[in-house]
Tab-separated table of C-alpha atoms and ligand atoms in Angstrom:
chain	number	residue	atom	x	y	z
A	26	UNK	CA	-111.987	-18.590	94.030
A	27	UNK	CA	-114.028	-16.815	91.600
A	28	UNK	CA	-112.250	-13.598	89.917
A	29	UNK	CA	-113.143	-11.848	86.323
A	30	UNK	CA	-110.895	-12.668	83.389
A	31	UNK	CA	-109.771	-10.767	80.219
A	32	UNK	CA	-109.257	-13.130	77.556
A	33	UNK	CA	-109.270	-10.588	74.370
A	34	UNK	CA	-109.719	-7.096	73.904
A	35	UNK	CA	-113.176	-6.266	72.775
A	36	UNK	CA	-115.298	-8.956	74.499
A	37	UNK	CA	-116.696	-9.485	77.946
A	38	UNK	CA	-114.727	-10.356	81.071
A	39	UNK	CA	-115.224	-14.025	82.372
A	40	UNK	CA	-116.444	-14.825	85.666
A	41	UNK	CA	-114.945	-17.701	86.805
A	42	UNK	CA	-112.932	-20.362	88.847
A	43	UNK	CA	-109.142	-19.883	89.075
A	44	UNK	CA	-106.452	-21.024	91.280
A	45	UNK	CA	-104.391	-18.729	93.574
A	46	UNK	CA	-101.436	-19.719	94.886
A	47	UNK	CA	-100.389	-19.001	98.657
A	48	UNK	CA	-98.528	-15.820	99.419
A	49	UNK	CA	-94.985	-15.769	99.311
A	50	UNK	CA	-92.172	-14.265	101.254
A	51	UNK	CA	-92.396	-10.244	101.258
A	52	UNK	CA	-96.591	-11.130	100.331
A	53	UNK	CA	-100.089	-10.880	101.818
A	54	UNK	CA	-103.535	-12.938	100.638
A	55	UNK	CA	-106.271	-10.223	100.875
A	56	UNK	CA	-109.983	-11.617	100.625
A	57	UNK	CA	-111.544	-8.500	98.501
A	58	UNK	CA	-114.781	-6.989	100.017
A	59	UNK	CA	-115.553	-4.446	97.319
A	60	UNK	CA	-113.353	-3.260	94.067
A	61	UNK	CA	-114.679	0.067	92.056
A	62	UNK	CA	-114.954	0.106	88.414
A	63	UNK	CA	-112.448	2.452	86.975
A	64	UNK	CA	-111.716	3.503	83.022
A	65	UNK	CA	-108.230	2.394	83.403
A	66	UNK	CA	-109.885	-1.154	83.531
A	67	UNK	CA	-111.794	-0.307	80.194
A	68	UNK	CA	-108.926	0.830	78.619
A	69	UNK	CA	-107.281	-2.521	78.711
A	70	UNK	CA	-110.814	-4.172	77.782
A	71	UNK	CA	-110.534	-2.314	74.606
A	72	UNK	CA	-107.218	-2.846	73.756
A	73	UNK	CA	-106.243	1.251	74.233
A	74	UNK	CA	-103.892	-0.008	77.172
A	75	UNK	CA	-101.927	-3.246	75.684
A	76	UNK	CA	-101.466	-5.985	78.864
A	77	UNK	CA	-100.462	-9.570	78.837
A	78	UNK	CA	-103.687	-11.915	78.603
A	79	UNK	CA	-105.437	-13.206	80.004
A	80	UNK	CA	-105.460	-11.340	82.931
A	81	UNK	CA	-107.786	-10.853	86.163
A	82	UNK	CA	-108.696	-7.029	85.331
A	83	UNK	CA	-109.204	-4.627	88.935
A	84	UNK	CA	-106.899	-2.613	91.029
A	85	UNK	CA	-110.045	-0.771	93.452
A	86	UNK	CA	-110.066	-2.735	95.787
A	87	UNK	CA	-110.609	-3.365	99.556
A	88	UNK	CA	-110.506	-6.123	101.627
A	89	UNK	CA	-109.355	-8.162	104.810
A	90	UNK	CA	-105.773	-9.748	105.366
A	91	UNK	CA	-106.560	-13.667	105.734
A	92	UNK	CA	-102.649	-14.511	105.024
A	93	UNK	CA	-99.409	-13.477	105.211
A	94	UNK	CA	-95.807	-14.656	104.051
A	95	UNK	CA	-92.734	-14.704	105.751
A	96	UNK	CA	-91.611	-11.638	106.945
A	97	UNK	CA	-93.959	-9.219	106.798
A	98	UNK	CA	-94.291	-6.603	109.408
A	99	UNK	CA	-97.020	-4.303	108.339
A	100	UNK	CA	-100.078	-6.144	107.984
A	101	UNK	CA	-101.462	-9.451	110.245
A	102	UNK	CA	-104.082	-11.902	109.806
A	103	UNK	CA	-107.752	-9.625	109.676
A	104	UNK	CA	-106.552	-6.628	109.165
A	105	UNK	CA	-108.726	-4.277	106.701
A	106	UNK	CA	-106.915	-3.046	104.052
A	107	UNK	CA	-107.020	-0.750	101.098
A	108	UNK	CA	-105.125	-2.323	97.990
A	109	UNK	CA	-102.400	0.104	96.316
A	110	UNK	CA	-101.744	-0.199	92.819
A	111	UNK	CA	-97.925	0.674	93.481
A	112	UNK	CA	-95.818	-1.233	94.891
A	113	UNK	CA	-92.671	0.454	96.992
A	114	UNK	CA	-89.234	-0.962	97.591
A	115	UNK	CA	-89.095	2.214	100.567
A	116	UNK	CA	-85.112	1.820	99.889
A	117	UNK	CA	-84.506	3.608	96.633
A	118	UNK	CA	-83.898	7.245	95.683
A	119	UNK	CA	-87.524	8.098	95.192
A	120	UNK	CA	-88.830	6.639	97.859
A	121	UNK	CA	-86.302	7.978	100.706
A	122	UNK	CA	-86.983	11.562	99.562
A	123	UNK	CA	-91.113	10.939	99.806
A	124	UNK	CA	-91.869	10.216	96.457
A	125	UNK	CA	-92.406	6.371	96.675
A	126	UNK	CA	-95.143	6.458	93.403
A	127	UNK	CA	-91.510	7.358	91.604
A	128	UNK	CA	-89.991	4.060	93.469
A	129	UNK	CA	-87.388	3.180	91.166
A	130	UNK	CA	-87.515	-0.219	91.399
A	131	UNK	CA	-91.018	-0.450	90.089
A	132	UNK	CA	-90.979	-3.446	87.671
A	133	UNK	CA	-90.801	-3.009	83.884
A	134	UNK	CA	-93.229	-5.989	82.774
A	135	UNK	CA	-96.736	-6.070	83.211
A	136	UNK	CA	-99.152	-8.464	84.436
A	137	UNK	CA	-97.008	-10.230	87.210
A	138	UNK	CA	-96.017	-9.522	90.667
A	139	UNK	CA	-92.657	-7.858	91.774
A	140	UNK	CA	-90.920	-11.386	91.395
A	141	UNK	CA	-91.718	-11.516	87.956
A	142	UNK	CA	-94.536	-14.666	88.616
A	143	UNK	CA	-97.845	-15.021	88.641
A	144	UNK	CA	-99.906	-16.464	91.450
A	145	UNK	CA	-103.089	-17.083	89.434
A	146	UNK	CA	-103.655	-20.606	87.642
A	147	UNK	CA	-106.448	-21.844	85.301
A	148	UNK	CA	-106.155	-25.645	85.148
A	149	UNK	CA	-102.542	-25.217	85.088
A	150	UNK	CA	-102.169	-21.829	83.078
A	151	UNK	CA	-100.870	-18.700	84.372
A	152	UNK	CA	-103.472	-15.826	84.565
A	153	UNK	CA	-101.912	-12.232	84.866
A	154	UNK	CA	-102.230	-10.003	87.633
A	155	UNK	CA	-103.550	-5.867	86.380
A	156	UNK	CA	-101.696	-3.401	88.189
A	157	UNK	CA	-100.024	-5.786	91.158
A	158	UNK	CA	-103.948	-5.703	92.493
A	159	UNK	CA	-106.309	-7.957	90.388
A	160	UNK	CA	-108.985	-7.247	92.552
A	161	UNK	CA	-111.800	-8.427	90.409
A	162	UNK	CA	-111.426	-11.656	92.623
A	163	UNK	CA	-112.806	-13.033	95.757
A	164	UNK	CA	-109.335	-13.147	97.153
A	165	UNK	CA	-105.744	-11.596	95.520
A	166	UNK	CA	-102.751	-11.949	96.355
A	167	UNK	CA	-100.346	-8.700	96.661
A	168	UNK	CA	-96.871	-7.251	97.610
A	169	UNK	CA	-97.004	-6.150	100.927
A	170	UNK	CA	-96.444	-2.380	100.491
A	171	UNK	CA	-99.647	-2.654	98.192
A	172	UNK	CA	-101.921	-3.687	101.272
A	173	UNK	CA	-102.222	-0.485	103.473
A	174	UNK	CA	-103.587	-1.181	106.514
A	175	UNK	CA	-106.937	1.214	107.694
A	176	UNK	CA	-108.827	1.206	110.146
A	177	UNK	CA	-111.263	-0.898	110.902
A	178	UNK	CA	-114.550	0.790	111.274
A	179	UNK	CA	-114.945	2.230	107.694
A	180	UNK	CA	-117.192	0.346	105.197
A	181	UNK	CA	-115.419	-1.528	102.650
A	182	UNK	CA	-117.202	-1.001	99.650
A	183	UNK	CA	-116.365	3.067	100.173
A	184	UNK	CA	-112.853	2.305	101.292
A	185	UNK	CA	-111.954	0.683	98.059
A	186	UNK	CA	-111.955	4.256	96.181
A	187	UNK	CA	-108.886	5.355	98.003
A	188	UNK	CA	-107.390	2.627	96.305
A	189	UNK	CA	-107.902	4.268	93.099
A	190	UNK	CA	-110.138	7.083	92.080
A	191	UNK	CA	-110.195	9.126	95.351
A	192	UNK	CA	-106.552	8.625	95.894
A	193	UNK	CA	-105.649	9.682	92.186
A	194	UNK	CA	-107.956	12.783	92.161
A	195	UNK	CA	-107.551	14.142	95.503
A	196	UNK	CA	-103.949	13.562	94.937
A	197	UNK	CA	-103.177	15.225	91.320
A	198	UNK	CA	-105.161	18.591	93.177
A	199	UNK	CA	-103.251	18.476	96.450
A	200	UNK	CA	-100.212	16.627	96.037
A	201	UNK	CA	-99.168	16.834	92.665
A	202	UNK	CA	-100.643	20.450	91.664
A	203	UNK	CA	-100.453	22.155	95.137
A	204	UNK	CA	-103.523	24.084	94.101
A	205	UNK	CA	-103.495	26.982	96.281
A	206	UNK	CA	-106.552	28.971	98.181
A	207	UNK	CA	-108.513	31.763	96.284
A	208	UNK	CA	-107.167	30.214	92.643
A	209	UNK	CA	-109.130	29.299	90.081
A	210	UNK	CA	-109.198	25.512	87.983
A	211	UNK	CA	-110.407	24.063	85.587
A	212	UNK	CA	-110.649	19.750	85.310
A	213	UNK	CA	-111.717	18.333	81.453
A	214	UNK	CA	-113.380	15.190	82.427
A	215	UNK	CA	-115.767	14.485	85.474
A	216	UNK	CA	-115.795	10.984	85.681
A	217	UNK	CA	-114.808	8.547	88.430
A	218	UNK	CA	-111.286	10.541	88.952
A	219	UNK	CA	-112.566	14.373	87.685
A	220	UNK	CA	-115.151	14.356	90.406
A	221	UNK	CA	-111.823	13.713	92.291
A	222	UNK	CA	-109.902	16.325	91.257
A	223	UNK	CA	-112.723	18.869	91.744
A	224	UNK	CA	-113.078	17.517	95.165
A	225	UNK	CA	-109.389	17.612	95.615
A	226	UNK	CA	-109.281	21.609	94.555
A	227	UNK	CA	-112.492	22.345	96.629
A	228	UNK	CA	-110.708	20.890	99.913
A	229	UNK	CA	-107.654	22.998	99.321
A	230	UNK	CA	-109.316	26.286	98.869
A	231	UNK	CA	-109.739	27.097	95.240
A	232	UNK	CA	-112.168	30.141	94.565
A	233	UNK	CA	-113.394	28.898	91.044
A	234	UNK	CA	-113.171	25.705	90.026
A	235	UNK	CA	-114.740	25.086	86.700
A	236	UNK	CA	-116.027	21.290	85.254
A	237	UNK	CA	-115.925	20.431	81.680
A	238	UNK	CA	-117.950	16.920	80.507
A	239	UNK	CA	-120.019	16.573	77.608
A	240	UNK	CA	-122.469	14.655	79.920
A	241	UNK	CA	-124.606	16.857	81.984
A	242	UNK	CA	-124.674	14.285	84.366
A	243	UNK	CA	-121.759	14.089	84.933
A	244	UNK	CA	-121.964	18.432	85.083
A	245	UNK	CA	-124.214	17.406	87.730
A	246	UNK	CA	-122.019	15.360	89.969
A	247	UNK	CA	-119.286	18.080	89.702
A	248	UNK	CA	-121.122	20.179	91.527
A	249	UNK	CA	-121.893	17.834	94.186
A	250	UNK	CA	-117.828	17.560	94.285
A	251	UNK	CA	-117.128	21.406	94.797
A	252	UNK	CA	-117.650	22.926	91.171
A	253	UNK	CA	-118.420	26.506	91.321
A	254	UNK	CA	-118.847	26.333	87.219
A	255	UNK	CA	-119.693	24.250	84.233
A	256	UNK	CA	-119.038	23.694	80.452
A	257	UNK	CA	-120.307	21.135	78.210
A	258	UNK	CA	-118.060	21.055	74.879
A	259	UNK	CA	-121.175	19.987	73.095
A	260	UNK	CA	-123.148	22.581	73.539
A	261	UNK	CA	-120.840	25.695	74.056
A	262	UNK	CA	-116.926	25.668	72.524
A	263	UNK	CA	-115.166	24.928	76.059
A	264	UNK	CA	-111.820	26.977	75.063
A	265	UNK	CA	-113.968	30.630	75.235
A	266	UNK	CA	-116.359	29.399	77.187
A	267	UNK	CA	-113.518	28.796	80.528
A	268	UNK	CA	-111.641	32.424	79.286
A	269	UNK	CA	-114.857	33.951	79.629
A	270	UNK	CA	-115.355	32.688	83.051
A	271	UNK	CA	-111.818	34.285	84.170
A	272	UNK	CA	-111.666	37.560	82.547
A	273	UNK	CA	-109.863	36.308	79.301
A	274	UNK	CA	-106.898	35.003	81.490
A	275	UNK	CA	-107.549	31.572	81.789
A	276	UNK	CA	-107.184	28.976	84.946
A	277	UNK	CA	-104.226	28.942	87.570
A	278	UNK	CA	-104.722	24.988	87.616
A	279	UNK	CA	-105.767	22.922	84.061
A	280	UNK	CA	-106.425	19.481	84.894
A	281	UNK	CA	-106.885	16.382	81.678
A	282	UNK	CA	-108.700	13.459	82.998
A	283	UNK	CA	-109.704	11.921	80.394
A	284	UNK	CA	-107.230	10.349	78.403
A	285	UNK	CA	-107.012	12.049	75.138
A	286	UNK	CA	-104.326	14.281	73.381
A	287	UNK	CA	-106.703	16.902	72.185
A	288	UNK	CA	-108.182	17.096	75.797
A	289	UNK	CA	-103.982	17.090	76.959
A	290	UNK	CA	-103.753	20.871	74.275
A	291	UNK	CA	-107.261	22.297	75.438
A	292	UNK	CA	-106.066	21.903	79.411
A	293	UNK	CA	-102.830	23.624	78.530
A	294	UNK	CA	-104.814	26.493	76.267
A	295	UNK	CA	-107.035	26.864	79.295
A	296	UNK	CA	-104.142	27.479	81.759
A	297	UNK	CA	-103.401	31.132	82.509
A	298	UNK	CA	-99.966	32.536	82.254
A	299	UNK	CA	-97.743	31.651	85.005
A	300	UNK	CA	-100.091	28.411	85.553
A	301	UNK	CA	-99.857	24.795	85.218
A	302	UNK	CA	-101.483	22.548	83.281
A	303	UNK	CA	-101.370	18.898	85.242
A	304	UNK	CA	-102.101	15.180	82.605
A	305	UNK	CA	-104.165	12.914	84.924
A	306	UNK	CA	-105.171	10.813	81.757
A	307	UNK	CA	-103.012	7.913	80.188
A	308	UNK	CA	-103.524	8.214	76.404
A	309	UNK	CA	-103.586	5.698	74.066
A	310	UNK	CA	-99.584	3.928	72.968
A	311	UNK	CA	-98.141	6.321	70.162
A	312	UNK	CA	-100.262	9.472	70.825
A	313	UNK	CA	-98.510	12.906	70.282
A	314	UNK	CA	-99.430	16.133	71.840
A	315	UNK	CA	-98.879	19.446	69.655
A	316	UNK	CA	-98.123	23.033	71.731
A	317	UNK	CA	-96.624	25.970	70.701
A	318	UNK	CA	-93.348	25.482	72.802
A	319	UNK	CA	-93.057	29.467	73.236
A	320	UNK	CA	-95.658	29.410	75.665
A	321	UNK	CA	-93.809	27.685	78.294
A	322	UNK	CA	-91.231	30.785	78.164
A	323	UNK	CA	-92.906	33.719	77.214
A	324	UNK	CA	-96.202	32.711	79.972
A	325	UNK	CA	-94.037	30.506	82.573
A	326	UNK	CA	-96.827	28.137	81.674
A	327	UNK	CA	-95.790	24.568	83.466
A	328	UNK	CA	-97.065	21.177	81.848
A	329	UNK	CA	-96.851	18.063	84.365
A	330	UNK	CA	-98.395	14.861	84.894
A	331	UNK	CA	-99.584	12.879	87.905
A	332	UNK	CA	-99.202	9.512	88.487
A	333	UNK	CA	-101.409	7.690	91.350
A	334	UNK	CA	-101.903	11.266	92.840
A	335	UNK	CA	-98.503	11.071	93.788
A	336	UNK	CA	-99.742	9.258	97.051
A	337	UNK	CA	-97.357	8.074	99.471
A	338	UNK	CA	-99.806	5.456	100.244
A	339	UNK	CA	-99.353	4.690	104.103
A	340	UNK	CA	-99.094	8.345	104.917
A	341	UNK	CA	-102.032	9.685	102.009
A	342	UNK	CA	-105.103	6.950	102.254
A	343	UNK	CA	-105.549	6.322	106.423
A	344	UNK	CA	-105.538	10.163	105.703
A	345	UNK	CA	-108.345	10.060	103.458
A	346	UNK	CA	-110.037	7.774	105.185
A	347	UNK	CA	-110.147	9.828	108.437
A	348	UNK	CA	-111.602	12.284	106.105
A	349	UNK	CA	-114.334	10.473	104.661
A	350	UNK	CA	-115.477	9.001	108.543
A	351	UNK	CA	-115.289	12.698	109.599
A	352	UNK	CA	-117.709	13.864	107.150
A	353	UNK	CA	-114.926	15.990	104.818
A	354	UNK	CA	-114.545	13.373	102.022
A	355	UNK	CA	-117.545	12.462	99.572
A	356	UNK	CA	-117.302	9.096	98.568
A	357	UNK	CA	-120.865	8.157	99.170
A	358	UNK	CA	-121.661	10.578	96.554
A	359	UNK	CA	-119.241	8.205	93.665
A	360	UNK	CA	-121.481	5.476	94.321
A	361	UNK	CA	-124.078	4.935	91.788
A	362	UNK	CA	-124.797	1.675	91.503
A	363	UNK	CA	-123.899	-1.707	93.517
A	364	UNK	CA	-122.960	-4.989	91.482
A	365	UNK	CA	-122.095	-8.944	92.379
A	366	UNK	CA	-119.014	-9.553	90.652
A	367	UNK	CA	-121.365	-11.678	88.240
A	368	UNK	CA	-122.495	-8.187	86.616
A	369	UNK	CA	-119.729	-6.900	86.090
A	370	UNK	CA	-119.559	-6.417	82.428
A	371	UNK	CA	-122.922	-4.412	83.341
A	372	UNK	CA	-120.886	-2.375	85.789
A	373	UNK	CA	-118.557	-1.348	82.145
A	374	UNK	CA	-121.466	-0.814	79.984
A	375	UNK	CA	-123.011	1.628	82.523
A	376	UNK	CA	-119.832	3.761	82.522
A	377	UNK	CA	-119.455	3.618	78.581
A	378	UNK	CA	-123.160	4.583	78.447
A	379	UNK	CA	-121.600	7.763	80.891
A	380	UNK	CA	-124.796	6.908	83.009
A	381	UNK	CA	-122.663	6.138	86.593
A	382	UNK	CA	-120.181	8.337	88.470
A	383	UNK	CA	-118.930	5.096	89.702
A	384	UNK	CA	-120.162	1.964	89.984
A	385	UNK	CA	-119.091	-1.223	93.107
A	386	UNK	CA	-118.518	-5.002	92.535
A	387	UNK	CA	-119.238	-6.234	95.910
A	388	UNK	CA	-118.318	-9.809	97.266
A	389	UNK	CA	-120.619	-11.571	99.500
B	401	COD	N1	-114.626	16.327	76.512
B	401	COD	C1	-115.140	16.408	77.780
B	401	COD	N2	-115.414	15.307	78.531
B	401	COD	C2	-115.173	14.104	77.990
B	401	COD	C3	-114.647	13.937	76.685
B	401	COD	C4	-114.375	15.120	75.937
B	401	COD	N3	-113.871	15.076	74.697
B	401	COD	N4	-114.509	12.612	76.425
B	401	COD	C5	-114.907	11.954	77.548
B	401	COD	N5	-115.305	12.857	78.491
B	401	COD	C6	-115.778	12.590	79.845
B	401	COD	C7	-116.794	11.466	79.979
B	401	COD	O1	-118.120	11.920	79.756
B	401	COD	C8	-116.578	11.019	81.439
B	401	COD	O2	-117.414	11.730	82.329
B	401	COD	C9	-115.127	11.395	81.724
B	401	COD	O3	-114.657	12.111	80.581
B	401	COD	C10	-114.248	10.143	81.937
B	401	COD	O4	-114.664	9.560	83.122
B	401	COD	P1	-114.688	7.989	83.439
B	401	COD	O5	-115.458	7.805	84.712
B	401	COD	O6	-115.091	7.226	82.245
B	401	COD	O7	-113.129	7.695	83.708
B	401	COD	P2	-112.312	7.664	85.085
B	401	COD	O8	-112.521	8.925	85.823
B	401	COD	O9	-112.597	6.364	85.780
B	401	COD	O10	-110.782	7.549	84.548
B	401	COD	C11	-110.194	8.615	83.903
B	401	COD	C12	-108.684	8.364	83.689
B	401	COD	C13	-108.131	9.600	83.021
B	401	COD	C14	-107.998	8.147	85.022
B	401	COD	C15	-108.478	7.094	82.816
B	401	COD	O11	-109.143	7.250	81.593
B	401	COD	C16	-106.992	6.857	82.546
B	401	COD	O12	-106.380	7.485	81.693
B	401	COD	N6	-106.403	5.914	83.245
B	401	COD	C17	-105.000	5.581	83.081
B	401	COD	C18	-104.159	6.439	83.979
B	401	COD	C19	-103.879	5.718	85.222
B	401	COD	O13	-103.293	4.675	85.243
B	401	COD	N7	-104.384	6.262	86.314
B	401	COD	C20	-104.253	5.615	87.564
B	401	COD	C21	-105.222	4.445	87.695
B	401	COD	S1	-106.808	4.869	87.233
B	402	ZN	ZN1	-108.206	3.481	88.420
């Protein structure tokens, strides 16, 4: 099967034959209809996020059950399924008391499966596995509690965005931030997972909610996604720019989605007193953020970060889903171009050139 390969940072992924291995025990074979091209993908590409190589990149993905191991439950043969990124033991701590993107028993190492193998060969090789998905493929192998089951009649190449950027957006806003109705927010970076956030805050009632991008493209989108409000750093400083817009007080909800520690201190300057300031963004290994620590007690200001919109998958994407066949999700809007797996180093230089929301690898 054909799947896209990362062989060193800094040069084009390689489209080509590997070997997968059946699914084991516990597993499920998904053949992938449609993967989205996220940042987090870039940021390994580039070498900002350090993974074993080489390594089938991917983890937006969507697709049908054609196999499963012994002993799973969840999932049969043709099921349509939306691939998590998180895989969930459903036994420990964090995932008894509904946090299951917390699950404990998440492994440590990178680039394999929850066994600690690989079920990707080149001509005898191993070939790592991004984010327990590698969905770059024309078929991937996964833990079962990372194929969610959905229903059937939704496309496939929308569905995959649950799997990532819809999930993660919508998710930081509602789950993770609890923005409330009538509040105001702000979200630095309206890309791929911004637009998601805005979305996110729009659904759950925010009165202001106030997009920052240098790209006024990307300003554009935003208010597609619910943005009352916009600020391009380029042109206008963003810092007086978002106090003006809320009578020198600043934003109930400060959202970072971009991946930077300068973008981390502007959120938390741009969250009001009593507000909090929530890190979508992964930044690069060894970054430091600088705040004046006083804040937090003299303004109750609260710093937190969200990780996979704190999604408890089986419960959070059919969700989603129902909302995006019943008219109350946008994910048509994300899609702005359509790719063969064969383009999709195109699909990466469109979103460094900032000229896509979000761009779909398709697989015939
Ligand atoms: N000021 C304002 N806007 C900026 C700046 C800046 N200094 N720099 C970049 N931007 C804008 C860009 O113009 C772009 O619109 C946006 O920021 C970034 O958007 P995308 O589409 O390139 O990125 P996304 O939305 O696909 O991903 C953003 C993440 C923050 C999720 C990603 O970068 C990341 O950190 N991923 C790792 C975290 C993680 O694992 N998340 C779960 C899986 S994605
Ligand atoms: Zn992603």
């Amino acid at each position: 099967m054909k799947a896209a390969v990362l062989y060193e940072p800094g040069t084009p992924l390689v489209v080509e034959d590997l070997q997968l291995d059946p699914p084991k025990a516990g597993e499920v074979k998904v053949r992938v209809a449609a993967n989205g091209a996220c940042h987090s993908d870039l940021h390994v590409m580039t070498g900002d996020m350090r993974q074993p190589l080489p390594m089938v990149l991917g983890h937006e993905g969507a697709g049908v059950v054609e196999e499963v191991g012994a002993g799973v439950t969840s999932v049969k043969e043709g099921d349509h399924v939306v691939l998590s990124f998180n895989p969930v033991c459903g036994t420990c701590l964090y995932c008894t008391q509904g946090s299951p993107h917390l699950c404990e028993t998440r492994p440590k190492t990178a680039g394999v499966l929850i066994d600690g193998t690989t079920r990707l060969h080149k001509n005898g090789a191993d070939i790592h596995h991004f984010a327990f998905t590698a969905s770059f493929a024309e078929e991937t192998v996964v833990h079962e509690s990372c194929a969610i089951k959905i229903r059937d009649d939704v496309p496939l190449d929308r569905a995959c965005f649950v799997g990532c950027g819809t999930m993660t957006g919508v998710g930081a806003a509602i789950n993770t931030a609890q923005v409330q109705p009538g509040s105001t927010v702000a979200v630095i970076g309206c890309g791929g997972v911004g637009l998601n956030v805005i979305q996110g805050a729009a659904i759950a009632g925010a009165r202001q909610i106030i997009a920052v991008d240098l790209l006024d493209n990307k300003l554009e989108f935003a208010k597609t996604f619910g943005a009352t409000h916009s600020v391009n750093p380029s042109q206008d400083d963003a810092l007086p720019a978002v106090l003006e817009l809320t009578q020198g007080r600043g934003v109930d909800y400060g959202f970072e989605v971009i991946s930077t520690p300068k973008t981390i201190e502007l959120a938390f300057k741009m969250t009001a007193r009593g507000g909090t300031c929530t890190i979508v963004g992964v930044s690069p290994d060894g970054s430091r953020i600088s705040l004046n620590p006083n804040v937090f007690m003299m303004m109750e200001k609260k710093l937190q970060g969200s990780y996979y919109g704190s999604t408890r998958p089986r419960v959070d994407m059919p969700r989603l889903i129902d909302m995006y066949m019943d008219g109350r999700l946008k994910i048509d809007e994300l899609v702005s171009k359509t790719l063969p797996l064969e383009q999709v180093n195109q699909a990466y230089d469109l979103l460094k050139q900032g000229a896509v929301a979000r761009s779909v690898i398709t697989f015939s």
